[in-house]
Structure formats: structure tokens, C-alpha cells
Amino acid sequence: MRQLKLIWDFRGPDALKIAEHHVIHLKEYITIENTQLNITGVETINDMHCIAYMVVNETEMKPIRDALKPHRGQVYQP
């Protein structure tokens, strides 16, 4: 089954702190909705751009995408 990485972009001097805080809410959502996967994280693109992400199975993507409104997505490759 294909896995998709839903991505939220944060920019500015506080991007890392905001992305880290966003992951807290993603983990809460995973717990509440009992999603199949529990993969989240933060990546630093540069000092002014960080992302928060959540990995979902393709079959779960549409309702999660509609509820959480990620900025973009891509195929997840661990």
C-alpha cells in the first residue's frame, strides 16, 4: 500500500518552533482519529523554512487531507 507524506510549510525566524508545535497537534489527531500510521516529524529546509509532516496510507488520505488541510503532499519514501 502506498504511503503519502502530508506537509505543512512554515517560514520565518520561528519556523522550527512552529513546526514542532504543529507536530504536537498532528499526534493528537492521530490519537483521536486512530489512524493506521503514527509517523510524524519536522524537517529543517533552511534557517527560515521548516516543515511538519504526517505520513498516511493512501486509502486514509482524503478525509485527513480535508480535515487538516496540508499545504502539499508527496509519496513517502522512508
Tab-separated table of C-alpha atoms in Angstrom:
chain	number	residue	atom	x	y	z
A	1	MET	CA	0.000	0.000	0.000
A	2	ARG	CA	1.328	3.411	-0.974
A	3	GLN	CA	2.047	5.891	1.805
A	4	LEU	CA	1.760	9.645	1.403
A	5	LYS	CA	3.556	12.397	3.287
A	6	LEU	CA	1.267	15.350	4.056
A	7	ILE	CA	3.347	18.507	4.505
A	8	TRP	CA	2.815	21.846	6.233
A	9	ASP	CA	5.349	24.593	5.418
A	10	PHE	CA	6.392	27.187	7.985
A	11	ARG	CA	8.605	30.133	7.149
A	12	GLY	CA	10.325	32.832	9.127
A	13	PRO	CA	12.639	33.065	12.118
A	14	ASP	CA	10.264	30.970	14.295
A	15	ALA	CA	9.591	28.296	11.653
A	16	LEU	CA	11.203	25.466	13.627
A	17	LYS	CA	9.292	26.215	16.832
A	18	ILE	CA	6.008	26.482	14.947
A	19	ALA	CA	6.632	23.224	13.052
A	20	GLU	CA	7.495	21.421	16.290
A	21	HIS	CA	4.301	22.722	17.880
A	22	HIS	CA	2.265	21.687	14.834
A	23	VAL	CA	3.542	18.104	15.215
A	24	ILE	CA	2.049	18.034	18.726
A	25	HIS	CA	-1.374	18.684	17.176
A	26	LEU	CA	-0.794	16.097	14.453
A	27	LYS	CA	-0.038	13.486	17.128
A	28	GLU	CA	-3.213	14.469	18.978
A	29	TYR	CA	-5.179	13.998	15.763
A	30	ILE	CA	-3.613	10.565	15.220
A	31	THR	CA	-4.654	9.521	18.728
A	32	ILE	CA	-8.197	10.879	18.444
A	33	GLU	CA	-8.854	9.506	14.946
A	34	ASN	CA	-6.961	6.231	15.489
A	35	THR	CA	-5.201	6.440	12.117
A	36	GLN	CA	-3.335	3.417	10.779
A	37	LEU	CA	0.099	5.057	10.867
A	38	ASN	CA	1.869	7.069	13.542
A	39	ILE	CA	4.658	8.730	11.560
A	40	THR	CA	5.205	12.453	12.089
A	41	GLY	CA	8.180	14.743	12.164
A	42	VAL	CA	9.891	18.014	11.471
A	43	GLU	CA	12.492	18.769	8.816
A	44	THR	CA	14.567	21.921	8.503
A	45	ILE	CA	14.899	23.078	4.909
A	46	ASN	CA	16.974	26.129	5.872
A	47	ASP	CA	17.093	28.601	8.763
A	48	MET	CA	13.906	30.312	7.548
A	49	HIS	CA	11.907	27.299	6.298
A	50	CYS	CA	10.824	24.176	8.186
A	51	ILE	CA	8.152	21.597	7.553
A	52	ALA	CA	5.946	19.476	9.750
A	53	TYR	CA	4.725	16.242	8.222
A	54	MET	CA	2.441	13.300	8.798
A	55	VAL	CA	2.527	10.040	6.849
A	56	VAL	CA	-0.779	8.368	5.975
A	57	ASN	CA	-1.873	5.395	3.919
A	58	GLU	CA	-3.267	6.441	0.559
A	59	THR	CA	-6.667	4.988	1.497
A	60	GLU	CA	-6.899	7.360	4.503
A	61	MET	CA	-5.585	10.444	2.736
A	62	LYS	CA	-8.743	12.225	1.541
A	63	PRO	CA	-10.584	12.613	4.878
A	64	ILE	CA	-7.343	13.517	6.667
A	65	ARG	CA	-6.396	15.999	3.943
A	66	ASP	CA	-9.844	17.595	4.103
A	67	ALA	CA	-9.729	17.853	7.906
A	68	LEU	CA	-6.138	19.072	8.338
A	69	LYS	CA	-5.550	20.993	5.079
A	70	PRO	CA	-1.848	20.329	4.437
A	71	HIS	CA	-0.050	22.707	2.102
A	72	ARG	CA	1.188	19.885	-0.103
A	73	GLY	CA	1.938	16.180	-0.248
A	74	GLN	CA	4.248	13.655	-1.814
A	75	VAL	CA	4.818	9.933	-1.924
A	76	TYR	CA	6.566	8.831	1.287
A	77	GLN	CA	9.856	7.003	0.939
A	78	PRO	CA	11.380	6.006	4.298
